[in-house]
Amino acid sequence: MLEIKDLSVSYGMIEAVKGVNITIKDGEICTLIGANGAGKTTIMHTISGLLTPKSGQIFLDGEDLLKMDSEEIVKRGVIQVPEGRRIFQKMSVYENILLGAYQRKDSYDDEFEYIYSLFPILKERTSQLAGTLSGGEQQMLAIARALMAKPKIMLLDEPSMGLAPLLVRNIFDIIKTINSTGTTIFLVEQNASMALAIANHAYVMETGRIALEGSGEELSASEKVQKLYLGG
Ligand SMILES: Nc1ncnc2c1ncn2[C@@H]1O[C@H](COP(=O)(O)OP(=O)(O)O)[C@@H](O)[C@H]1O
Ligand SMILES: [Mg+2]
């Protein structure tokens, strides 16, 4: 579904991503793990059209995403949940969710119901200011807003960041549920153990390059991954 070919991205002299190849298949959970600064967010932003690569190609179902601006990419159903949530603190939960629908012209009442069934806590807090939510609830809100845009593929950038273990489990369960309804997931994480546990396919990134690739199971069992990313 999404094919990244020989992608290189630089910030001035800094080469953040160097010749990366990633293939994400329709309906799967694909995860990209790696330490802080490895280049994960840079890849996300390039897929979303927020950064222009130095070289390489990105195809969505054969269509060249690099020829499109970020609005067109959103219209194709490529929806990013950004690192750090980026919700609007001074708007209500309801208004934040509604923002996800800004490009839609059809009715989205059904999505609201679906979202509130996934996140009952957001229904309870629908008129509360988003800034008053806990970190875990803010992450749920960021995911809810993305769902409003009817993603074909959801790009999740470190959804577990800063969350207590119980909430991390909760968020990962929700990601699995969303995937089970047919939404393809590209999950970027530093939390390697949880990410590999739910991944069909996984990539390990080190300083701008893909160092390892395999099924979630294969990489969980890899000695190198255990030593460097799973504290084993
Ligand atoms: N806006 C920027 N300007 C310059 N360098 C950047 C910028 N954003 C990221 N970088 C650098 O690019 C590299 C990859 O960063 P990033 O993609 O954010 O990594 P990750 O998401 O894996 O933590 C890092 O060395 C980082 O310092
Ligand atoms: Mg990042």
Coordinates of N, CA and C and ligand atoms in Angstrom, one line a residue:
M1 N 0.8 -1.2 0.0 CA 0.0 0.0 0.0 C 0.9 1.3 0.0
L2 N 1.8 1.3 1.0 CA 2.7 2.5 1.0 C 4.1 2.0 0.8
E3 N 4.8 2.6 -0.2 CA 6.2 2.1 -0.5 C 7.1 3.3 -0.5
I4 N 8.1 3.2 0.4 CA 9.1 4.2 0.5 C 10.4 3.6 -0.1
K5 N 10.9 4.4 -1.1 CA 12.1 3.8 -1.9 C 13.3 4.7 -1.8
D6 N 14.3 4.2 -1.2 CA 15.6 4.9 -1.2 C 15.5 6.4 -0.8
L7 N 14.8 6.6 0.3 CA 14.5 7.9 0.7 C 15.6 8.6 1.5
S8 N 16.0 9.8 1.1 CA 17.0 10.5 1.9 C 16.4 11.9 2.2
V9 N 16.6 12.4 3.4 CA 16.0 13.7 3.8 C 17.1 14.4 4.7
S10 N 17.3 15.6 4.3 CA 18.3 16.4 5.1 C 17.7 17.7 5.6
Y11 N 18.3 18.1 6.8 CA 18.0 19.5 7.3 C 19.3 20.3 7.0
G12 N 19.4 21.0 6.0 CA 20.7 21.7 5.7 C 21.8 20.7 5.5
M13 N 22.8 20.8 6.3 CA 23.9 19.8 6.2 C 23.6 18.5 6.9
I14 N 22.6 18.5 7.8 CA 22.4 17.3 8.6 C 21.5 16.3 7.8
E15 N 22.2 15.1 7.5 CA 21.5 14.0 6.8 C 20.7 13.2 7.8
A16 N 19.4 13.4 7.9 CA 18.6 12.8 9.0 C 18.2 11.4 8.5
V17 N 17.9 11.2 7.2 CA 17.4 9.9 6.7 C 18.3 9.6 5.5
K18 N 18.8 8.4 5.4 CA 19.8 8.0 4.4 C 19.4 6.7 3.7
G19 N 18.8 6.9 2.5 CA 18.5 5.7 1.7 C 17.6 4.7 2.3
V20 N 16.5 5.1 2.9 CA 15.6 4.2 3.6 C 14.6 3.6 2.6
N21 N 14.4 2.3 2.8 CA 13.3 1.5 2.1 C 12.4 0.9 3.1
I22 N 11.1 1.2 2.9 CA 10.1 0.6 3.8 C 8.9 0.3 3.0
T23 N 8.3 -0.9 3.2 CA 7.1 -1.3 2.5 C 6.0 -1.6 3.6
I24 N 4.9 -1.0 3.5 CA 3.8 -1.2 4.4 C 2.6 -1.8 3.6
K25 N 2.2 -3.0 4.0 CA 1.2 -3.7 3.3 C -0.2 -3.3 3.8
D26 N -1.1 -3.4 2.9 CA -2.5 -3.1 3.2 C -3.0 -3.9 4.4
G27 N -3.6 -3.2 5.4 CA -4.2 -3.9 6.5 C -3.3 -4.3 7.6
E28 N -2.0 -4.1 7.5 CA -1.1 -4.6 8.5 C -0.7 -3.5 9.5
I29 N -0.1 -3.9 10.6 CA 0.6 -3.0 11.6 C 2.1 -3.1 11.3
C30 N 2.6 -2.0 10.8 CA 4.0 -2.0 10.5 C 4.7 -1.0 11.5
T31 N 5.7 -1.4 12.2 CA 6.3 -0.5 13.2 C 7.8 -0.2 12.8
L32 N 8.1 1.0 13.2 CA 9.5 1.5 13.0 C 10.0 1.9 14.4
I33 N 11.0 1.1 14.9 CA 11.6 1.5 16.2 C 13.0 2.0 16.0
G34 N 13.4 2.8 17.0 CA 14.7 3.4 17.0 C 14.9 4.4 18.1
A35 N 16.1 4.7 18.4 CA 16.4 5.6 19.5 C 16.0 7.0 19.1
N36 N 16.1 7.9 20.1 CA 15.8 9.3 19.9 C 16.8 9.8 18.9
G37 N 16.4 10.6 17.8 CA 17.3 11.1 16.9 C 17.6 10.2 15.7
A38 N 17.0 9.0 15.7 CA 17.3 8.1 14.6 C 16.8 8.5 13.2
G39 N 15.7 9.3 13.2 CA 15.1 9.8 12.0 C 13.7 9.4 11.7
K40 N 13.1 8.9 12.8 CA 11.7 8.4 12.7 C 10.7 9.5 12.3
T41 N 10.7 10.5 13.1 CA 9.7 11.6 12.8 C 10.0 12.3 11.4
T42 N 11.2 12.3 11.0 CA 11.5 12.9 9.7 C 10.9 12.1 8.6
I43 N 10.8 10.7 8.8 CA 10.2 9.9 7.8 C 8.7 10.2 7.8
M44 N 8.1 10.2 9.0 CA 6.6 10.5 9.1 C 6.3 11.8 8.4
H45 N 7.1 12.9 8.7 CA 6.8 14.2 8.1 C 6.9 14.2 6.6
T46 N 7.8 13.4 6.1 CA 8.0 13.3 4.7 C 6.9 12.6 4.0
I47 N 6.4 11.5 4.6 CA 5.2 10.8 4.1 C 4.0 11.8 4.1
S48 N 3.8 12.6 5.1 CA 2.7 13.5 5.2 C 2.8 14.8 4.4
G49 N 4.0 14.9 3.7 CA 4.2 16.1 2.8 C 4.6 17.3 3.6
L50 N 5.1 17.2 4.8 CA 5.5 18.4 5.5 C 7.0 18.7 5.3
L51 N 7.7 17.7 4.8 CA 9.1 17.8 4.5 C 9.3 17.3 3.0
T52 N 10.3 18.0 2.3 CA 10.6 17.5 1.0 C 11.9 16.8 1.0
P53 N 12.0 15.6 0.5 CA 13.2 14.8 0.6 C 14.2 15.3 -0.4
K54 N 15.5 14.9 -0.1 CA 16.6 15.2 -1.0 C 16.5 14.2 -2.2
S55 N 16.1 13.0 -2.0 CA 15.9 12.0 -3.1 C 15.1 10.9 -2.6
G56 N 14.6 10.0 -3.5 CA 13.8 8.9 -3.2 C 12.4 9.1 -3.6
Q57 N 11.6 8.0 -3.4 CA 10.2 8.0 -3.8 C 9.3 7.5 -2.7
I58 N 8.0 8.0 -2.7 CA 7.0 7.4 -1.8 C 5.7 7.2 -2.6
F59 N 5.3 6.0 -2.7 CA 4.0 5.6 -3.4 C 3.0 5.2 -2.5
L60 N 1.7 5.6 -2.7 CA 0.6 5.1 -2.0 C -0.3 4.5 -3.1
D61 N -0.5 3.2 -3.0 CA -1.2 2.4 -4.0 C -0.8 2.8 -5.4
G62 N 0.5 3.0 -5.6 CA 1.1 3.3 -6.9 C 1.1 4.8 -7.2
E63 N 0.5 5.6 -6.4 CA 0.4 7.0 -6.7 C 1.6 7.7 -6.0
D64 N 2.2 8.6 -6.7 CA 3.4 9.3 -6.2 C 3.0 10.4 -5.2
L65 N 3.3 10.1 -3.9 CA 2.9 11.1 -2.9 C 3.8 12.4 -2.9
L66 N 5.0 12.2 -3.4 CA 5.9 13.4 -3.4 C 5.4 14.5 -4.4
K67 N 4.5 14.1 -5.3 CA 3.9 15.1 -6.2 C 2.7 15.8 -5.6
M68 N 2.3 15.5 -4.4 CA 1.1 16.0 -3.8 C 1.5 16.9 -2.6
D69 N 0.7 17.9 -2.3 CA 0.9 18.7 -1.1 C 0.2 18.0 0.1
S70 N 0.4 18.5 1.3 CA -0.1 17.8 2.5 C -1.6 17.6 2.5
E71 N -2.3 18.6 1.9 CA -3.8 18.5 1.9 C -4.3 17.4 1.0
E72 N -3.6 17.2 -0.1 CA -4.0 16.1 -1.0 C -3.7 14.8 -0.4
I73 N -2.6 14.7 0.4 CA -2.2 13.5 1.0 C -3.2 13.1 2.1
V74 N -3.7 14.1 2.8 CA -4.7 13.9 3.8 C -6.0 13.3 3.1
K75 N -6.3 14.0 2.0 CA -7.5 13.5 1.2 C -7.4 12.1 0.8
R76 N -6.2 11.6 0.5 CA -5.9 10.2 0.1 C -6.1 9.3 1.3
G77 N -6.3 9.8 2.5 CA -6.5 9.0 3.7 C -5.2 8.6 4.5
V78 N -4.2 9.4 4.2 CA -2.9 9.2 5.0 C -2.9 10.3 6.1
I79 N -3.2 9.8 7.3 CA -3.5 10.7 8.5 C -2.4 10.5 9.6
Q80 N -1.8 11.6 10.0 CA -0.7 11.5 11.0 C -1.3 11.9 12.4
V81 N -0.9 11.1 13.4 CA -1.1 11.5 14.8 C 0.3 11.9 15.2
P82 N 0.5 13.2 15.4 CA 1.9 13.7 15.6 C 2.5 13.4 16.9
E83 N 3.8 13.4 17.0 CA 4.5 13.2 18.2 C 4.1 14.4 19.1
G84 N 3.9 14.1 20.4 CA 3.5 15.2 21.4 C 2.0 15.6 21.3
R85 N 1.2 14.8 20.6 CA -0.2 14.9 20.5 C -0.7 16.2 19.7
R86 N -0.1 17.4 20.0 CA -0.6 18.6 19.3 C -2.1 18.8 19.3
I87 N -2.7 18.7 20.4 CA -4.1 19.0 20.5 C -4.2 20.5 20.9
F88 N -5.4 21.0 20.7 CA -5.6 22.4 21.0 C -6.2 22.6 22.4
Q89 N -5.3 23.0 23.3 CA -5.5 23.0 24.8 C -6.8 23.8 25.1
K90 N -7.0 24.9 24.4 CA -8.0 25.8 24.9 C -9.4 25.6 24.1
M91 N -9.4 24.5 23.4 CA -10.7 24.1 22.7 C -11.2 22.9 23.5
S92 N -12.5 22.6 23.3 CA -13.1 21.5 24.0 C -12.7 20.2 23.3
V93 N -13.0 19.1 24.0 CA -12.7 17.8 23.4 C -13.5 17.6 22.1
Y94 N -14.7 18.0 22.1 CA -15.6 17.9 21.0 C -15.0 18.7 19.8
E95 N -14.6 19.9 20.1 CA -14.1 20.8 19.0 C -12.8 20.2 18.4
N96 N -11.9 19.7 19.3 CA -10.7 19.0 18.8 C -11.0 17.9 17.9
I97 N -12.0 17.0 18.2 CA -12.3 15.9 17.4 C -12.9 16.4 16.0
L98 N -13.7 17.4 16.1 CA -14.3 18.0 14.9 C -13.3 18.5 13.9
L99 N -12.2 19.0 14.5 CA -11.1 19.5 13.6 C -10.6 18.4 12.6
G100 N -10.7 17.2 13.1 CA -10.2 16.1 12.2 C -11.0 15.9 11.0
A101 N -12.2 16.5 11.0 CA -13.2 16.3 9.8 C -13.1 17.5 8.9
Y102 N -12.1 18.4 9.0 CA -12.2 19.7 8.3 C -12.2 19.5 6.8
Q103 N -11.7 18.4 6.3 CA -11.8 18.2 4.8 C -13.0 17.4 4.3
R104 N -13.8 17.0 5.3 CA -14.9 16.1 4.9 C -16.2 16.9 4.5
K105 N -16.9 16.4 3.5 CA -18.1 17.1 3.1 C -19.3 16.2 3.4
D106 N -19.0 14.9 3.8 CA -20.1 14.0 4.1 C -20.5 14.1 5.6
S107 N -21.5 13.4 6.0 CA -21.9 13.4 7.4 C -21.0 12.6 8.2
Y108 N -20.7 13.0 9.4 CA -19.7 12.3 10.2 C -20.3 11.9 11.6
D109 N -21.6 11.9 11.7 CA -22.3 11.5 13.0 C -21.9 10.1 13.4
D110 N -21.8 9.2 12.4 CA -21.4 7.8 12.7 C -20.0 7.7 13.3
E111 N -19.1 8.5 12.7 CA -17.7 8.5 13.2 C -17.7 8.9 14.7
F112 N -18.5 10.0 15.0 CA -18.5 10.4 16.4 C -18.9 9.3 17.3
E113 N -20.0 8.5 16.9 CA -20.4 7.4 17.7 C -19.4 6.4 17.8
Y114 N -18.7 6.1 16.7 CA -17.7 5.1 16.7 C -16.5 5.5 17.7
I115 N -16.1 6.8 17.5 CA -15.0 7.3 18.3 C -15.4 7.3 19.8
Y116 N -16.6 7.7 20.1 CA -17.0 7.7 21.5 C -17.2 6.3 22.1
S117 N -17.4 5.3 21.2 CA -17.5 3.9 21.7 C -16.1 3.4 22.0
L118 N -15.1 3.9 21.2 CA -13.7 3.5 21.4 C -13.2 4.2 22.7
F119 N -13.6 5.4 22.9 CA -13.0 6.2 24.0 C -14.2 6.8 24.8
P120 N -14.8 6.0 25.6 CA -15.9 6.4 26.5 C -15.5 7.6 27.3
I121 N -14.3 7.7 27.7 CA -13.8 8.8 28.6 C -13.9 10.2 27.9
L122 N -13.8 10.1 26.5 CA -13.9 11.4 25.7 C -15.3 11.8 25.6
K123 N -16.2 10.8 25.6 CA -17.6 11.2 25.6 C -18.0 11.9 26.9
E124 N -17.5 11.3 28.0 CA -17.8 11.9 29.3 C -17.3 13.3 29.4
R125 N -16.2 13.6 28.7 CA -15.5 14.9 28.8 C -15.7 15.7 27.6
T126 N -16.7 15.5 26.8 CA -16.9 16.1 25.5 C -16.8 17.6 25.5
S127 N -17.3 18.3 26.6 CA -17.3 19.7 26.6 C -16.2 20.3 27.5
Q128 N -15.3 19.4 28.0 CA -14.2 19.9 28.8 C -13.1 20.4 27.9
L129 N -12.3 21.4 28.4 CA -11.2 21.9 27.6 C -10.1 20.8 27.5
A130 N -9.6 20.7 26.3 CA -8.6 19.6 26.1 C -7.4 19.7 27.0
G131 N -7.0 20.9 27.3 CA -5.8 21.1 28.2 C -6.0 20.5 29.6
T132 N -7.2 20.3 30.0 CA -7.4 19.7 31.3 C -7.4 18.2 31.3
L133 N -7.2 17.6 30.2 CA -7.2 16.1 30.1 C -5.8 15.6 30.6
S134 N -5.7 14.4 31.1 CA -4.5 13.7 31.4 C -3.7 13.4 30.1
G135 N -2.4 13.1 30.3 CA -1.6 12.7 29.1 C -2.2 11.6 28.3
G136 N -2.7 10.6 28.9 CA -3.3 9.4 28.2 C -4.5 9.8 27.5
E137 N -5.4 10.7 28.1 CA -6.6 11.1 27.5 C -6.3 12.0 26.3
Q138 N -5.2 12.8 26.4 CA -4.8 13.7 25.3 C -4.4 12.9 24.1
Q139 N -3.7 11.8 24.4 CA -3.3 10.9 23.3 C -4.5 10.2 22.6
M140 N -5.5 9.8 23.5 CA -6.7 9.3 22.9 C -7.4 10.3 22.0
L141 N -7.4 11.6 22.5 CA -8.0 12.7 21.7 C -7.3 12.9 20.4
A142 N -6.0 12.8 20.4 CA -5.2 12.9 19.1 C -5.6 11.8 18.2
I143 N -5.7 10.6 18.7 CA -6.1 9.5 17.8 C -7.5 9.6 17.3
A144 N -8.4 10.1 18.2 CA -9.8 10.3 17.9 C -9.9 11.4 16.7
R145 N -9.2 12.4 16.8 CA -9.2 13.5 15.8 C -8.7 12.9 14.5
A146 N -7.7 12.0 14.5 CA -7.2 11.4 13.3 C -8.3 10.5 12.7
L147 N -9.0 9.8 13.5 CA -10.1 8.8 13.0 C -11.2 9.6 12.3
M148 N -11.4 10.8 12.7 CA -12.4 11.7 12.1 C -12.1 11.9 10.7
A149 N -10.9 11.8 10.3 CA -10.5 12.1 8.9 C -10.6 10.8 8.1
K150 N -11.2 9.7 8.6 CA -11.3 8.4 7.9 C -10.0 7.9 7.3
P151 N -9.0 7.6 8.2 CA -7.7 7.2 7.6 C -7.8 5.8 6.9
K152 N -7.1 5.8 5.8 CA -6.8 4.5 5.2 C -5.6 3.9 5.9
I153 N -4.6 4.8 6.1 CA -3.4 4.5 6.8 C -3.2 5.6 7.9
M154 N -3.0 5.1 9.1 CA -2.8 6.0 10.2 C -1.3 5.9 10.6
L155 N -0.7 7.1 10.6 CA 0.7 7.2 11.0 C 0.8 7.7 12.5
L156 N 1.3 6.8 13.3 CA 1.3 7.2 14.8 C 2.7 7.4 15.2
D157 N 3.0 8.6 15.7 CA 4.4 9.0 16.1 C 4.5 8.9 17.6
E158 N 5.1 7.9 18.1 CA 5.3 7.7 19.5 C 4.1 7.9 20.4
P159 N 3.0 7.2 20.2 CA 1.8 7.4 21.0 C 2.0 7.1 22.5
S160 N 3.0 6.3 22.8 CA 3.2 5.9 24.2 C 4.1 6.8 25.0
M161 N 4.6 7.9 24.3 CA 5.5 8.7 25.0 C 5.0 9.4 26.2
G162 N 5.7 9.2 27.3 CA 5.3 9.9 28.6 C 4.1 9.3 29.3
L163 N 3.7 8.1 28.9 CA 2.5 7.5 29.5 C 2.9 6.4 30.5
A164 N 2.1 6.3 31.6 CA 2.3 5.2 32.5 C 2.0 3.9 31.8
P165 N 2.7 2.8 32.3 CA 2.5 1.4 31.6 C 1.1 1.0 31.4
L166 N 0.2 1.2 32.3 CA -1.2 0.8 32.2 C -1.8 1.5 31.0
L167 N -1.6 2.8 30.9 CA -2.1 3.6 29.8 C -1.5 3.2 28.5
V168 N -0.2 2.9 28.5 CA 0.4 2.5 27.2 C -0.3 1.2 26.7
R169 N -0.6 0.3 27.6 CA -1.3 -0.9 27.2 C -2.7 -0.6 26.6
N170 N -3.3 0.3 27.3 CA -4.6 0.8 26.8 C -4.6 1.4 25.4
I171 N -3.6 2.2 25.2 CA -3.4 2.9 23.8 C -3.1 1.8 22.8
F172 N -2.2 0.9 23.1 CA -1.9 -0.2 22.2 C -3.1 -1.1 21.8
D173 N -3.9 -1.4 22.8 CA -5.1 -2.1 22.6 C -6.0 -1.4 21.6
I174 N -6.1 -0.1 21.8 CA -6.9 0.7 20.9 C -6.4 0.7 19.5
I175 N -5.0 0.8 19.4 CA -4.4 0.7 18.0 C -4.7 -0.6 17.3
K176 N -4.7 -1.7 18.1 CA -5.0 -3.0 17.6 C -6.5 -3.0 17.1
T177 N -7.4 -2.4 17.9 CA -8.8 -2.4 17.6 C -9.0 -1.6 16.3
I178 N -8.4 -0.5 16.2 CA -8.5 0.3 14.9 C -8.0 -0.5 13.7
N179 N -6.9 -1.1 13.9 CA -6.3 -2.0 12.8 C -7.3 -3.1 12.4
S180 N -8.0 -3.6 13.4 CA -8.9 -4.8 13.1 C -10.1 -4.3 12.3
T181 N -10.4 -3.0 12.2 CA -11.5 -2.6 11.4 C -11.0 -2.3 10.0
G182 N -9.7 -2.6 9.7 CA -9.2 -2.5 8.3 C -8.3 -1.3 8.1
T183 N -8.0 -0.5 9.1 CA -7.1 0.6 8.9 C -5.7 0.1 9.0
T184 N -4.9 0.5 8.0 CA -3.4 0.1 8.1 C -2.7 1.1 9.1
I185 N -1.8 0.5 9.8 CA -1.1 1.3 10.8 C 0.4 1.3 10.6
F186 N 0.9 2.6 10.6 CA 2.4 2.7 10.6 C 2.8 3.4 11.9
L187 N 3.4 2.6 12.8 CA 3.6 3.0 14.2 C 5.1 3.2 14.4
V188 N 5.4 4.4 14.8 CA 6.8 4.8 15.2 C 6.9 4.8 16.7
E189 N 7.9 4.1 17.2 CA 8.0 4.0 18.7 C 9.4 3.8 19.2
Q190 N 9.7 4.4 20.4 CA 10.9 4.0 21.2 C 10.6 2.9 22.1
N191 N 9.3 2.7 22.4 CA 8.9 1.6 23.3 C 8.8 0.3 22.4
A192 N 10.0 -0.3 22.3 CA 10.2 -1.4 21.3 C 9.4 -2.7 21.7
S193 N 9.3 -3.0 23.0 CA 8.7 -4.3 23.3 C 7.2 -4.3 23.0
M194 N 6.5 -3.2 23.3 CA 5.1 -3.1 23.0 C 4.8 -3.0 21.5
A195 N 5.6 -2.2 20.8 CA 5.5 -2.0 19.4 C 5.7 -3.3 18.6
L196 N 6.8 -4.1 19.0 CA 7.0 -5.3 18.3 C 6.0 -6.4 18.6
A197 N 5.4 -6.3 19.8 CA 4.4 -7.3 20.2 C 3.1 -7.2 19.3
I198 N 2.8 -6.0 18.8 CA 1.6 -5.9 18.0 C 1.9 -5.8 16.5
A199 N 3.2 -5.8 16.1 CA 3.5 -5.5 14.7 C 3.5 -6.8 13.9
N200 N 2.9 -6.7 12.7 CA 3.1 -7.7 11.7 C 4.5 -7.7 11.1
H201 N 4.9 -6.4 10.8 CA 6.2 -6.3 10.2 C 6.9 -5.1 10.9
A202 N 8.2 -5.2 11.0 CA 8.9 -4.2 11.8 C 10.3 -3.8 11.2
Y203 N 10.7 -2.6 11.4 CA 12.0 -2.1 11.0 C 12.7 -1.4 12.2
V204 N 14.0 -1.6 12.2 CA 14.8 -0.9 13.3 C 15.7 0.1 12.6
M205 N 15.6 1.3 13.1 CA 16.3 2.4 12.5 C 17.5 2.9 13.4
E206 N 18.6 3.1 12.8 CA 19.8 3.6 13.5 C 20.4 4.7 12.7
T207 N 20.5 5.9 13.4 CA 21.1 7.1 12.7 C 20.9 7.2 11.2
G208 N 19.6 7.2 10.9 CA 19.2 7.5 9.5 C 19.1 6.4 8.6
R209 N 19.5 5.2 9.1 CA 19.4 4.0 8.2 C 18.6 2.9 8.8
I210 N 18.0 2.0 7.9 CA 17.4 0.8 8.4 C 18.5 -0.2 8.8
A211 N 18.5 -0.7 10.0 CA 19.5 -1.6 10.4 C 19.0 -3.0 10.4
L212 N 17.7 -3.2 10.7 CA 17.1 -4.6 10.7 C 15.7 -4.5 10.2
E213 N 15.2 -5.6 9.7 CA 13.9 -5.7 9.2 C 13.4 -7.1 9.4
G214 N 12.1 -7.3 9.8 CA 11.6 -8.7 9.9 C 10.2 -8.6 10.5
S215 N 9.6 -9.8 10.8 CA 8.3 -9.8 11.4 C 8.5 -9.3 12.9
G216 N 7.4 -8.9 13.5 CA 7.5 -8.5 14.9 C 8.1 -9.6 15.8
E217 N 7.7 -10.8 15.5 CA 8.3 -11.9 16.2 C 9.8 -12.1 16.0
E218 N 10.2 -12.1 14.8 CA 11.6 -12.2 14.5 C 12.4 -11.2 15.2
L219 N 12.0 -9.9 15.1 CA 12.8 -8.9 15.7 C 12.8 -9.0 17.2
S220 N 11.6 -9.4 17.8 CA 11.6 -9.5 19.3 C 12.6 -10.6 19.7
A221 N 12.8 -11.6 18.8 CA 13.7 -12.7 19.2 C 15.2 -12.4 18.9
S222 N 15.4 -11.3 18.1 CA 16.8 -11.0 17.6 C 17.6 -10.6 18.8
E223 N 18.8 -11.2 18.8 CA 19.8 -10.9 19.9 C 20.1 -9.4 20.0
K224 N 20.3 -8.9 18.8 CA 20.7 -7.4 18.8 C 19.6 -6.5 19.3
V225 N 18.4 -6.9 18.9 CA 17.2 -6.1 19.3 C 17.0 -6.2 20.8
Q226 N 17.2 -7.4 21.3 CA 17.0 -7.7 22.8 C 18.1 -6.9 23.5
K227 N 19.3 -6.9 23.1 CA 20.4 -6.2 23.8 C 20.2 -4.7 23.7
L228 N 19.9 -4.1 22.5 CA 19.9 -2.7 22.4 C 18.5 -2.0 22.7
Y229 N 17.4 -2.8 22.5 CA 16.1 -2.1 22.6 C 15.2 -2.7 23.6
L230 N 15.5 -3.9 24.0 CA 14.5 -4.6 25.0 C 15.2 -4.8 26.3
G231 N 16.3 -4.2 26.5 CA 17.0 -4.3 27.8 C 17.3 -5.7 28.3
G232 N 17.4 -6.6 27.3 CA 17.7 -8.0 27.7 C 19.2 -8.4 27.6
Ligands
LIG1 N1 14.1 20.9 12.2 C1 15.3 20.3 12.3 N2 16.4 21.0 12.0 C2 17.6 20.4 12.0 N3 17.8 19.1 12.4 C3 16.7 18.4 12.7 C4 15.4 18.9 12.7 N4 14.5 18.0 13.1 C5 15.3 16.9 13.3 N5 16.6 17.1 13.1 C6 17.7 16.2 13.3 O1 17.4 15.0 12.4 C7 17.7 13.8 13.1 C8 16.5 12.9 13.1 O2 15.5 13.5 13.9 P1 14.1 12.9 14.1 O3 13.5 12.5 12.8 O4 13.3 13.9 14.9 O5 14.4 11.6 15.0 P2 13.4 10.7 15.9 O6 12.0 11.0 15.5 O7 13.8 9.3 15.5 O8 13.8 11.0 17.3 C9 18.3 14.2 14.5 O9 19.7 14.3 14.4 C10 17.7 15.6 14.7 O10 18.6 16.3 15.5
MG2 MG 10.5 11.6 16.8

